[in-house]
PDB file of C-alpha atoms in Angstrom:
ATOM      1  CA  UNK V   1       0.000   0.000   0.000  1.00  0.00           C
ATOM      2  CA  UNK V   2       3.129   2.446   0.590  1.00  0.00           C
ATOM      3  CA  UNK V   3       4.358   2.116  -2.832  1.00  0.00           C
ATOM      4  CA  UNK V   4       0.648   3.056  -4.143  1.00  0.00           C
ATOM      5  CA  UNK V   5       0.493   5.917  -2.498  1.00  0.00           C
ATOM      6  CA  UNK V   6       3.900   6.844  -3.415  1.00  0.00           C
ATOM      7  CA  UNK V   7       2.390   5.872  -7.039  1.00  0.00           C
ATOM      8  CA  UNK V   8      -0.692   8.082  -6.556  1.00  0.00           C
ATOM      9  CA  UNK V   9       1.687  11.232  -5.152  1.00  0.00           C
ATOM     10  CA  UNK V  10       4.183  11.046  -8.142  1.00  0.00           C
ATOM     11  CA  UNK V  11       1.198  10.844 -10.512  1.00  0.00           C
ATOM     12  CA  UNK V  12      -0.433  13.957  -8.870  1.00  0.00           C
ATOM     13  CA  UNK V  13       2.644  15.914  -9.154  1.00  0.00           C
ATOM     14  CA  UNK V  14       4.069  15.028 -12.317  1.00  0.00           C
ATOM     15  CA  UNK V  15       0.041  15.767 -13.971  1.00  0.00           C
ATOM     16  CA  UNK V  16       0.795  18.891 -12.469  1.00  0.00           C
ATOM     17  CA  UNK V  17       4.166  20.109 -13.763  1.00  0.00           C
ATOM     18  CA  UNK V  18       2.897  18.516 -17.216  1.00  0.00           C
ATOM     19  CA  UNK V  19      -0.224  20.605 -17.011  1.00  0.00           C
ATOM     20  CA  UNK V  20       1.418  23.726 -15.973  1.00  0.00           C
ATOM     21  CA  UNK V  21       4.317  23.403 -18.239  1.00  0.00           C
ATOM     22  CA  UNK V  22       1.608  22.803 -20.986  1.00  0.00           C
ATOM     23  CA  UNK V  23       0.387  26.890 -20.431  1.00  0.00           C
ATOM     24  CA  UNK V  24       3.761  28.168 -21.261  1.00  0.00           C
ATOM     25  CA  UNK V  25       4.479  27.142 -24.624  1.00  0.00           C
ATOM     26  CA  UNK V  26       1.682  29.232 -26.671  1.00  0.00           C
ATOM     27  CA  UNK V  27       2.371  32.571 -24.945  1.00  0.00           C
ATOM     28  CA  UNK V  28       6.494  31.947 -25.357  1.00  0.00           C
ATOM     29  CA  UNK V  29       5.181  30.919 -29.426  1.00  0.00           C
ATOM     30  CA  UNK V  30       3.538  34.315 -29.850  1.00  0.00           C
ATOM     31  CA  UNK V  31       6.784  35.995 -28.351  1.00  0.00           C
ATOM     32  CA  UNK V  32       8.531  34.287 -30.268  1.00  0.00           C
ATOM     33  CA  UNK V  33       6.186  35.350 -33.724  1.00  0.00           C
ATOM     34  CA  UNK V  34       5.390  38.404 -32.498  1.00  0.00           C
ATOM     35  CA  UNK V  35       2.201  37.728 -33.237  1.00  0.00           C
ATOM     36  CA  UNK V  36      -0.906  36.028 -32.061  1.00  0.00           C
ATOM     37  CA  UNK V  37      -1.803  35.592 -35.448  1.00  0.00           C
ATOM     38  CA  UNK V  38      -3.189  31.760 -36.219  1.00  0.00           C
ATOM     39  CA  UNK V  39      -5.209  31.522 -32.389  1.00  0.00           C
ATOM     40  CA  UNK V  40      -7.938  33.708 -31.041  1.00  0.00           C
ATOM     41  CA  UNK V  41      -8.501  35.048 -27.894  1.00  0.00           C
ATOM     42  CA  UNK V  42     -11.628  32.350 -27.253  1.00  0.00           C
ATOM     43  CA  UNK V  43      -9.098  29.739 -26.040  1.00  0.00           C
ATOM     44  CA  UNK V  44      -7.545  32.242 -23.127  1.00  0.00           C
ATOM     45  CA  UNK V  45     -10.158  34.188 -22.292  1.00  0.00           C
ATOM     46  CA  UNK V  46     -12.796  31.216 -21.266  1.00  0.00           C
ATOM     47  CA  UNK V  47      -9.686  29.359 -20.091  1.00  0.00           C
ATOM     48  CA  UNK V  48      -9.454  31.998 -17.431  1.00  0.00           C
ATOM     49  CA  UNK V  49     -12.654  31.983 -16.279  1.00  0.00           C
ATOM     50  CA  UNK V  50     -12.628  27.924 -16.319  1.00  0.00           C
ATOM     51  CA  UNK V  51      -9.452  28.269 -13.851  1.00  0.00           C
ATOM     52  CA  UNK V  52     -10.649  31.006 -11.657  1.00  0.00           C
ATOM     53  CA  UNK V  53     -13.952  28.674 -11.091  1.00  0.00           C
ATOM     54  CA  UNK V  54     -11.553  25.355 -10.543  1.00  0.00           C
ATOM     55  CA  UNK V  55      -9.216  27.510  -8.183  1.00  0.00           C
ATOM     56  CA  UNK V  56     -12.356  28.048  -6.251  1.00  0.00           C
ATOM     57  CA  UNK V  57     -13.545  25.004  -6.642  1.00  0.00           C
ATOM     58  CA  UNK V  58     -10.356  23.223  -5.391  1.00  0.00           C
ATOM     59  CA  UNK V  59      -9.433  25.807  -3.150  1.00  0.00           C
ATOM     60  CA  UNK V  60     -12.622  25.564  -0.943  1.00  0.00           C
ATOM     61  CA  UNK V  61     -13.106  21.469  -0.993  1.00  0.00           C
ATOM     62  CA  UNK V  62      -9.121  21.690   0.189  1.00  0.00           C
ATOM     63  CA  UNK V  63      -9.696  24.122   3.252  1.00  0.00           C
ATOM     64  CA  UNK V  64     -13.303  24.395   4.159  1.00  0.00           C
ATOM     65  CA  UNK V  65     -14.484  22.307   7.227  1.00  0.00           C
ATOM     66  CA  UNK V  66     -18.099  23.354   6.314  1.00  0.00           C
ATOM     67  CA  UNK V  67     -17.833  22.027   2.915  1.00  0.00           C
ATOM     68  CA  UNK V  68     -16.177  18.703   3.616  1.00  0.00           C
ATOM     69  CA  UNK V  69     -18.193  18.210   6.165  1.00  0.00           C
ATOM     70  CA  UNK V  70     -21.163  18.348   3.969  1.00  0.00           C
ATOM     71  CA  UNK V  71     -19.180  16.220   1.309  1.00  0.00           C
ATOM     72  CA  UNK V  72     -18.719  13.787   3.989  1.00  0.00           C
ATOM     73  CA  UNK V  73     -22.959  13.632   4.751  1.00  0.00           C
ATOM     74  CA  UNK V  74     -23.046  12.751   1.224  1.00  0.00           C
ATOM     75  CA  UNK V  75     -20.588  10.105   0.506  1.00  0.00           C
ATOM     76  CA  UNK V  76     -20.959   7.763   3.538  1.00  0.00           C
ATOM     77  CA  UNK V  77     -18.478   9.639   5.670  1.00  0.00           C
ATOM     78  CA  UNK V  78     -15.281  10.119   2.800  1.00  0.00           C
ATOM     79  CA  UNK V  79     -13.661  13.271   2.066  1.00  0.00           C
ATOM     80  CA  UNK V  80     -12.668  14.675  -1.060  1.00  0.00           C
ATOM     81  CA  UNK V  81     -10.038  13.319  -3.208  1.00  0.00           C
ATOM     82  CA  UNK V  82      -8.897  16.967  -3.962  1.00  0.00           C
ATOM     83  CA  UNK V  83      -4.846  17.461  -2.694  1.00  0.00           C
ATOM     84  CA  UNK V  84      -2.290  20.408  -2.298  1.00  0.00           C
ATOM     85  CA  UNK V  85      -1.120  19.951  -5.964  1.00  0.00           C
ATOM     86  CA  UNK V  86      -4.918  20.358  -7.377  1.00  0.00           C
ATOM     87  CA  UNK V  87      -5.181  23.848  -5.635  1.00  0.00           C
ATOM     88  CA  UNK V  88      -1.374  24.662  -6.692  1.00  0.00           C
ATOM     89  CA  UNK V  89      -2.191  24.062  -9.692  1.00  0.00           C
ATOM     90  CA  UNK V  90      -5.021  25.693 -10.586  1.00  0.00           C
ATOM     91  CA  UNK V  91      -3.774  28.989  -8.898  1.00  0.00           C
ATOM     92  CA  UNK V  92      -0.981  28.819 -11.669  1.00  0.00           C
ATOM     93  CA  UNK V  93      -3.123  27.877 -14.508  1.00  0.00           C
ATOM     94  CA  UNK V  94      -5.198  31.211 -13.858  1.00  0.00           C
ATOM     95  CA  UNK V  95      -2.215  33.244 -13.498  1.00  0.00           C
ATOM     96  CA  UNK V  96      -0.139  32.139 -16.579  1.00  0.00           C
ATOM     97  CA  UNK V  97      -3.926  31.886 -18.015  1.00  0.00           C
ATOM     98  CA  UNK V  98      -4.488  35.778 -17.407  1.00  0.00           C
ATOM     99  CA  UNK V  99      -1.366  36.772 -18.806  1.00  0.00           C
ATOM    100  CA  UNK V 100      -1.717  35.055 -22.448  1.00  0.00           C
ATOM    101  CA  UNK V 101      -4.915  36.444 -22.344  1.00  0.00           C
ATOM    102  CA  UNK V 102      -3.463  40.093 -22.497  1.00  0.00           C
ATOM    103  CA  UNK V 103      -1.328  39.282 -25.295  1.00  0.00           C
ATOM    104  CA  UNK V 104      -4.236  39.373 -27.224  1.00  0.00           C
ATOM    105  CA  UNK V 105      -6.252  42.241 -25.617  1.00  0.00           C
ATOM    106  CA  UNK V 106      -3.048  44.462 -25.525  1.00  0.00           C
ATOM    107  CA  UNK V 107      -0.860  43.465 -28.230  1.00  0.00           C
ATOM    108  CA  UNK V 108       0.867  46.869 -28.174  1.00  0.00           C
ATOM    109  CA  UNK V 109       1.885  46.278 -24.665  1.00  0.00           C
ATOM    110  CA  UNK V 110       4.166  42.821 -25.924  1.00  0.00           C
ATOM    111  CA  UNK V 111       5.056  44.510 -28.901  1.00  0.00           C
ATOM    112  CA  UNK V 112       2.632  42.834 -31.239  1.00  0.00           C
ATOM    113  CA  UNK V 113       0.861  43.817 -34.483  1.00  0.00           C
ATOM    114  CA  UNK V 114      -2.956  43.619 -33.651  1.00  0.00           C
ATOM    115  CA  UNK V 115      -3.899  40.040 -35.469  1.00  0.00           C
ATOM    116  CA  UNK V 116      -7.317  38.788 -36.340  1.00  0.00           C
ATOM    117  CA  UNK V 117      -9.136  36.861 -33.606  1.00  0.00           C
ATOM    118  CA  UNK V 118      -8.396  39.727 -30.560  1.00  0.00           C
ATOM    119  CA  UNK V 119     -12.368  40.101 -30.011  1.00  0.00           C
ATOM    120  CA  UNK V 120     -14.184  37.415 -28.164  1.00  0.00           C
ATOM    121  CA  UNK V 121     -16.911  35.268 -30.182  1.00  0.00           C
ATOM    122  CA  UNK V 122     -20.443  35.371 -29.028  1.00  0.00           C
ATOM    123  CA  UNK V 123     -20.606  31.913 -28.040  1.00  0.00           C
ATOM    124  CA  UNK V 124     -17.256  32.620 -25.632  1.00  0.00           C
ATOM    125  CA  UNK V 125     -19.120  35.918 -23.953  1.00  0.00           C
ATOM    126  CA  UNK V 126     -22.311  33.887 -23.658  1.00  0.00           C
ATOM    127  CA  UNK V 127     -20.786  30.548 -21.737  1.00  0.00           C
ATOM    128  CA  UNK V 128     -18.926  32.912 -19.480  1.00  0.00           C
ATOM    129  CA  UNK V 129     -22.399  35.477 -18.783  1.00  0.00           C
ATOM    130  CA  UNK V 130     -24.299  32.329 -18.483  1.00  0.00           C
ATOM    131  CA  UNK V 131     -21.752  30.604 -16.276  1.00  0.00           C
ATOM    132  CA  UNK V 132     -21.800  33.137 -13.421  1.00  0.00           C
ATOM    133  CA  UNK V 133     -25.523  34.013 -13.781  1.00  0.00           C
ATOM    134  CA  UNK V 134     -25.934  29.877 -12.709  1.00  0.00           C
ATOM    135  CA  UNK V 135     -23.649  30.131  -9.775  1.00  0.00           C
ATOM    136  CA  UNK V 136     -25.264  33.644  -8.467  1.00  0.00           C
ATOM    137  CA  UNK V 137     -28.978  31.359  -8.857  1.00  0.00           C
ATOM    138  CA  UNK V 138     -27.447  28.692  -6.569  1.00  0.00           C
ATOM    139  CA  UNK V 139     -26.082  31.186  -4.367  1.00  0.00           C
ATOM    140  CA  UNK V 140     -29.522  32.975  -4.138  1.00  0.00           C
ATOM    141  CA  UNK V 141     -31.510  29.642  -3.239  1.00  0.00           C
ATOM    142  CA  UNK V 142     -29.160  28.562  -0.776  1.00  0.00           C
ATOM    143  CA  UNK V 143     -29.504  31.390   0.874  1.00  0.00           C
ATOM    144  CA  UNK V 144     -33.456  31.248   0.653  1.00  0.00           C
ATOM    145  CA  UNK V 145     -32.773  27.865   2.375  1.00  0.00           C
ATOM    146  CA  UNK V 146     -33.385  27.642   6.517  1.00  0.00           C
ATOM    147  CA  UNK V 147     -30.466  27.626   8.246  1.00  0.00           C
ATOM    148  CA  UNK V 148     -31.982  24.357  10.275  1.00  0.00           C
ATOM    149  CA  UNK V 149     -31.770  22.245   7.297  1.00  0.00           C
ATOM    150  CA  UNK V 150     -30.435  18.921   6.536  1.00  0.00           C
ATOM    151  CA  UNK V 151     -27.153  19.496   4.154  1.00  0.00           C
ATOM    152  CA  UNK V 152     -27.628  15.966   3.511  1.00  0.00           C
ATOM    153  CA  UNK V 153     -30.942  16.719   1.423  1.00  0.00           C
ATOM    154  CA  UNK V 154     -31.773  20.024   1.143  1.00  0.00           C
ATOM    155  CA  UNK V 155     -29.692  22.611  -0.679  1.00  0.00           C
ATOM    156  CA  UNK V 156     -26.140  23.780   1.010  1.00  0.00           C
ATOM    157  CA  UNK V 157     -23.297  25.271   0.092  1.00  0.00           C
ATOM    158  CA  UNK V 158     -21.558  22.257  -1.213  1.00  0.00           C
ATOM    159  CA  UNK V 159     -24.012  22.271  -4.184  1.00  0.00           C
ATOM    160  CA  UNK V 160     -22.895  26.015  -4.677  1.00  0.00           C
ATOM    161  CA  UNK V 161     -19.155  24.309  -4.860  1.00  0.00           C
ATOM    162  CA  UNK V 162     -20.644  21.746  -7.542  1.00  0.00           C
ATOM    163  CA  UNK V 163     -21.808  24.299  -9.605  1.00  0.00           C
ATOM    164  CA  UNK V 164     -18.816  25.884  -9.813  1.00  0.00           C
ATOM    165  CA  UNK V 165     -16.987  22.444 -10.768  1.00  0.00           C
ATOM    166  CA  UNK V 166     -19.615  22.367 -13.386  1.00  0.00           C
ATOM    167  CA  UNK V 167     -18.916  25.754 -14.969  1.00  0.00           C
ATOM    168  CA  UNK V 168     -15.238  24.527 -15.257  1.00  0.00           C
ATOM    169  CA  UNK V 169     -16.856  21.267 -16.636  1.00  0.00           C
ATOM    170  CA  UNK V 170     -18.851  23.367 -19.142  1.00  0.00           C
ATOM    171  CA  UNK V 171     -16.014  25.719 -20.205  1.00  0.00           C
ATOM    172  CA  UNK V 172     -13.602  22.797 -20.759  1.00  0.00           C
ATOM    173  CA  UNK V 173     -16.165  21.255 -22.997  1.00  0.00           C
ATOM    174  CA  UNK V 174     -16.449  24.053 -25.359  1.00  0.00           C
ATOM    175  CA  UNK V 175     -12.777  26.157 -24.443  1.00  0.00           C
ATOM    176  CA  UNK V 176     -11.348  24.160 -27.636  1.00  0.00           C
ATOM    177  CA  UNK V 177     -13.772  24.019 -30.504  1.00  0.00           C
ATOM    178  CA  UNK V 178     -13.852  27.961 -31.315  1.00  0.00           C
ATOM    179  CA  UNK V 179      -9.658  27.158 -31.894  1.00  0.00           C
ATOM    180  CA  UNK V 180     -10.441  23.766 -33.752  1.00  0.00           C
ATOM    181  CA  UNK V 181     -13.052  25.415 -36.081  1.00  0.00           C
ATOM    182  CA  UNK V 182     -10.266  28.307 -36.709  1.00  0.00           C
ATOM    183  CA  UNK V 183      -7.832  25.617 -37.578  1.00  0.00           C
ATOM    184  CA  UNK V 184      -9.716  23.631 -40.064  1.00  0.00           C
ATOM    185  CA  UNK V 185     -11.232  27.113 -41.524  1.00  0.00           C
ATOM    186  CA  UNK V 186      -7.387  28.193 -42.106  1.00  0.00           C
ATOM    187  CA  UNK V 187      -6.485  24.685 -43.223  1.00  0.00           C
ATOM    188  CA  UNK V 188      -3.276  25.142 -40.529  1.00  0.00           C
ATOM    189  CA  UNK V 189      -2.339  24.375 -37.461  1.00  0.00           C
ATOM    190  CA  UNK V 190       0.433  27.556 -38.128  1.00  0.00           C
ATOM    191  CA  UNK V 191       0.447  29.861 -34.638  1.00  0.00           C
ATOM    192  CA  UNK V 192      -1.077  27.434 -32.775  1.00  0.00           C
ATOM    193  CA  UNK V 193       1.150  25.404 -30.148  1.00  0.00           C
ATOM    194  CA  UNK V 194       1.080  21.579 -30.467  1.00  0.00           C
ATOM    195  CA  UNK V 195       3.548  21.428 -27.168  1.00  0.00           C
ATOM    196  CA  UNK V 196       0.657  22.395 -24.676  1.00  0.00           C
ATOM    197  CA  UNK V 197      -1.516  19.628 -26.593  1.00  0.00           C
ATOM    198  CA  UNK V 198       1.061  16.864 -26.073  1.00  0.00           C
ATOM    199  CA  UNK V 199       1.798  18.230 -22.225  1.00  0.00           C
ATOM    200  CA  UNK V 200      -2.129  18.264 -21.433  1.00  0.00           C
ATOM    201  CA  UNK V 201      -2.701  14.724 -23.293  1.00  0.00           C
ATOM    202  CA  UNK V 202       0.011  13.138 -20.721  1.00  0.00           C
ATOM    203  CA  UNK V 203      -1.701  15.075 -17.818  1.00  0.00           C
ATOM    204  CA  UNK V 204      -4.796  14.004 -18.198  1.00  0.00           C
ATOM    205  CA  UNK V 205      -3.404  10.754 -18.841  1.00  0.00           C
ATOM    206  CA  UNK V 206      -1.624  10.823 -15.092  1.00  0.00           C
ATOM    207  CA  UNK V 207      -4.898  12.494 -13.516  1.00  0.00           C
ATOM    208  CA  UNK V 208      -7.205  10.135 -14.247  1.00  0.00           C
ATOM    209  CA  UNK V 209      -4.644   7.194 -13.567  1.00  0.00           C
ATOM    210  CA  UNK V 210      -4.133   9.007  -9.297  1.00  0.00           C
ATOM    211  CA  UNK V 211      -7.951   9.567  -9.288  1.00  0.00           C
ATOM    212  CA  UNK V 212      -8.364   5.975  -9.594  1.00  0.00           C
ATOM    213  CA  UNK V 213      -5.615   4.465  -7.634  1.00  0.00           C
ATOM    214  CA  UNK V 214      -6.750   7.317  -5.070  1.00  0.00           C
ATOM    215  CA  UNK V 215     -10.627   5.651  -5.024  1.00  0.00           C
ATOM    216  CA  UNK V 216      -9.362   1.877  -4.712  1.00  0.00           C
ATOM    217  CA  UNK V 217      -6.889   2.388  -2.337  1.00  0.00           C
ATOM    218  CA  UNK V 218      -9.894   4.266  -0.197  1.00  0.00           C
ATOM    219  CA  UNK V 219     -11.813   1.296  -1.155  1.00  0.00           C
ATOM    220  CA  UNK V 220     -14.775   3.593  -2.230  1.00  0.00           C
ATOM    221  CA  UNK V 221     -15.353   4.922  -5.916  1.00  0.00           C
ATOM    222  CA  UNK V 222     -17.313   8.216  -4.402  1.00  0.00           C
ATOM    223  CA  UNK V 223     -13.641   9.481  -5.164  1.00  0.00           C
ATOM    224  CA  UNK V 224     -14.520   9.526  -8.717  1.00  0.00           C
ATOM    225  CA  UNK V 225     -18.696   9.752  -8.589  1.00  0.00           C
ATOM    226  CA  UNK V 226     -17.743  12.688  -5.827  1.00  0.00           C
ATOM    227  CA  UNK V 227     -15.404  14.382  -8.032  1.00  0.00           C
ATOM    228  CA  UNK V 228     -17.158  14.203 -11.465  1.00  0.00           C
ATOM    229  CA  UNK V 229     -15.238  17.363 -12.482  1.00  0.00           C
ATOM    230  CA  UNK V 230     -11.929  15.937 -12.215  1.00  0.00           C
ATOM    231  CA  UNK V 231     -12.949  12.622 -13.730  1.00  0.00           C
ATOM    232  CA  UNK V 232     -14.375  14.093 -16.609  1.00  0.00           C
ATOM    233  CA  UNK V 233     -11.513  17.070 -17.158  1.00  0.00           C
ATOM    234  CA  UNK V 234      -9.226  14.170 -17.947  1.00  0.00           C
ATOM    235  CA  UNK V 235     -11.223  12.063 -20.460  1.00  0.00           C
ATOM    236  CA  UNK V 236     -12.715  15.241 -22.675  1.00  0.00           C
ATOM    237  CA  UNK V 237      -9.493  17.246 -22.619  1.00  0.00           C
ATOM    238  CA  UNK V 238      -7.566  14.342 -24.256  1.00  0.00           C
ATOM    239  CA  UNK V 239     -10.607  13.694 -27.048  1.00  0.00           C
ATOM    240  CA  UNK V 240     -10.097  17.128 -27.433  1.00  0.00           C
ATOM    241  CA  UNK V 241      -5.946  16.556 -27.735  1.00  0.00           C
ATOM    242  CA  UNK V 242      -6.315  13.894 -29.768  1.00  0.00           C
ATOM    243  CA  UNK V 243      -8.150  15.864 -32.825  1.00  0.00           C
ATOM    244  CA  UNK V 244      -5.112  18.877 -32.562  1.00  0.00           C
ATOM    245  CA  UNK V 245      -2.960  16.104 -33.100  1.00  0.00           C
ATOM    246  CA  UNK V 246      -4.744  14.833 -35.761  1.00  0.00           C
ATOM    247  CA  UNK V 247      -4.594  18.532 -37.395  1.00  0.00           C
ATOM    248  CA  UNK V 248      -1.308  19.113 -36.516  1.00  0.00           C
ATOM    249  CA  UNK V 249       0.782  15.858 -37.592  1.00  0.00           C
ATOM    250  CA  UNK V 250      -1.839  14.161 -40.409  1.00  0.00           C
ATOM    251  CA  UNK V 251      -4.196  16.753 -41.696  1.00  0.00           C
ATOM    252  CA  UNK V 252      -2.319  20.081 -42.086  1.00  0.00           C
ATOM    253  CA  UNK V 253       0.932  19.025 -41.505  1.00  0.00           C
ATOM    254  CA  UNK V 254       3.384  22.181 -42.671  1.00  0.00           C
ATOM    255  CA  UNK V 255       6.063  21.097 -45.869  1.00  0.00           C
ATOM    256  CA  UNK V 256       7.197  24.544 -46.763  1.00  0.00           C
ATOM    257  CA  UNK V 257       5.111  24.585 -49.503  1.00  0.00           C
ATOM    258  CA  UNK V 258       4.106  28.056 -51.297  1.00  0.00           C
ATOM    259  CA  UNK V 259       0.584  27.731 -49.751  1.00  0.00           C
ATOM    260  CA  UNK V 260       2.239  28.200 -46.006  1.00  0.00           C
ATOM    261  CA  UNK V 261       2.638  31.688 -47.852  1.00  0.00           C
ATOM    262  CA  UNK V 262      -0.794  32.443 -49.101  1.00  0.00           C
ATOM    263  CA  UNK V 263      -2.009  30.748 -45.419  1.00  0.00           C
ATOM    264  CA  UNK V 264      -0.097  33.689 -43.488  1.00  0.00           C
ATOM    265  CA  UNK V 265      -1.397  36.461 -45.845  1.00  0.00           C
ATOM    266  CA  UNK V 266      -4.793  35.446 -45.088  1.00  0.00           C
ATOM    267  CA  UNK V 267      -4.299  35.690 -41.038  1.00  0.00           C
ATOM    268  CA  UNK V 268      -2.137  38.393 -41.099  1.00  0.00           C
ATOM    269  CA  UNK V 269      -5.036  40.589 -42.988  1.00  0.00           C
ATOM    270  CA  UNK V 270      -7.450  39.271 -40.267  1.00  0.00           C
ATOM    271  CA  UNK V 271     -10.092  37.169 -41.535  1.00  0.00           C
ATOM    272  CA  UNK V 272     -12.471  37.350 -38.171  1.00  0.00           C
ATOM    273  CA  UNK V 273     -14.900  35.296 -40.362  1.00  0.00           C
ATOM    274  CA  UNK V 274     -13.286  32.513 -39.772  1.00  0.00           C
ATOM    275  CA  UNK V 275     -13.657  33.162 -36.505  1.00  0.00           C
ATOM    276  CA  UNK V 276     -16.489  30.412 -34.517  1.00  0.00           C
ATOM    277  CA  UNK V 277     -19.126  33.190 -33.747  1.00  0.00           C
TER     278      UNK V 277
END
């Protein structure tokens, strides 16, 4: 059993530097172009918002009594499979997160050319409305609820908590498609990192592997029914992963040829309707 939870440890940590390494490479790629040309600002803008509502998420389930207590009601007396290096994480992910996100909003400030795709689609702006208009509804009808209630069936502020996993849920569902559209509209993968695909692929490779070991060595599977968000991060990030790759190496693989060129041309004069609006 040692040895297993060593196992489970060096899989939470190493998911962690592969997922935070993962943020680095696009905003080092665009200082590297100059340019944000070939992305749009969909990907880092909802990303932010997805990380400041898993910070929270983590953050809380970590350090609040009140909450784990009410997890426990609910799962025959566990607690919550969320550690140190989920909370570390996610703090960094909304920093580094923040930051890319101003290379597109003030381009002047990096030394950038404004590029195509600086202007959030509608569908981005409505997720991230919608999102916080959900968790200020929960919020109100919690707070409608008597204070001499049973957390174990009535509403409490653990369900306030879910929601919030469930806007990170929501956002990591739709964060890639506006860039995937963009790619196959383009015909190129050019501008677009493939390191932070192949760094989140083997993260949520690792994340799902400690979230299991984590639920049989605790001899209960709430660690996974529990902690849906985590469970589910894993498994549609790397579907996700899988179909960059797919762009990246098979479909629009770059040769040099003359139509790299014309490709360029085309983003650099900023065609926002290829943009997923």
């Amino acid at each position: 059993m040692a040895f297993l939870e060593f196992l489970s440890a060096l899989f939470g940590w190493v998911y962690t530097l592969s997922w935070s390494l993962s943020f680095y490479s696009q905003p080092m790629l665009n200082i590297r172009r100059k340019s944000t040309s070939g992305t749009t600002v969909d990907f880092p803008f909802i990303n932010t918002v997805g990380f400041l509502a898993y910070l929270t998420y983590n953050a809380v389930f970590y350090s609040s009594q009140v909450i784990r207590e009410q997890y426990a009601l609910r799962n025959h007396g566990h607690t919550p499979s969320v550690a140190i290096n989920d909370v570390v994480f996610a703090a960094h992910a909304l920093v580094v997160c923040a930051v890319l996100t101003t290379q597109y909003f003030f381009p002047a400030l990096w030394g950038f050319e404004r590029a195509p795709g600086t202007r959030p689609s509608r569908l981005v702006l409505g997720v991230a409305s919608g999102s916080f208009l959900a968790v200020a509804i929960i919020v109100f009808v919690v707070l409608s609820t008597p204070p001499d209630a049973d957390p174990k069936a009535a509403w409490a502020w653990l369900d306030v908590v879910y929601t919030i996993s469930y806007v990170k849920l929501l956002i990591t569902l739709v964060k890639y498609a506006p860039q995937l559209v963009y790619n196959f509209r383009n015909r190129s993968t050019k501008g677009w990192s493939i390191w932070q695909i192949l760094l989140d692929f083997l993260g949520g490779i690792l994340s799902i592997a400690q979230l299991v070991l984590d639920s049989w060595l605790q001899g209960d599977w709430s660690g996974v029914t529990g902690n849906p968000v985590k469970f589910a991060l894993g498994n549609v990030s790397m579907l996700y992963d899988l179909v960059f790759m797919a762009q990246h190496f098979v479909l629009y693989r770059d040769e040099g040829t003359a139509k790299d060129g014309e490709r360029d041309s085309l983003l650099e004069r900023g065609e926002d309707r290829r943009r997923l609006d």
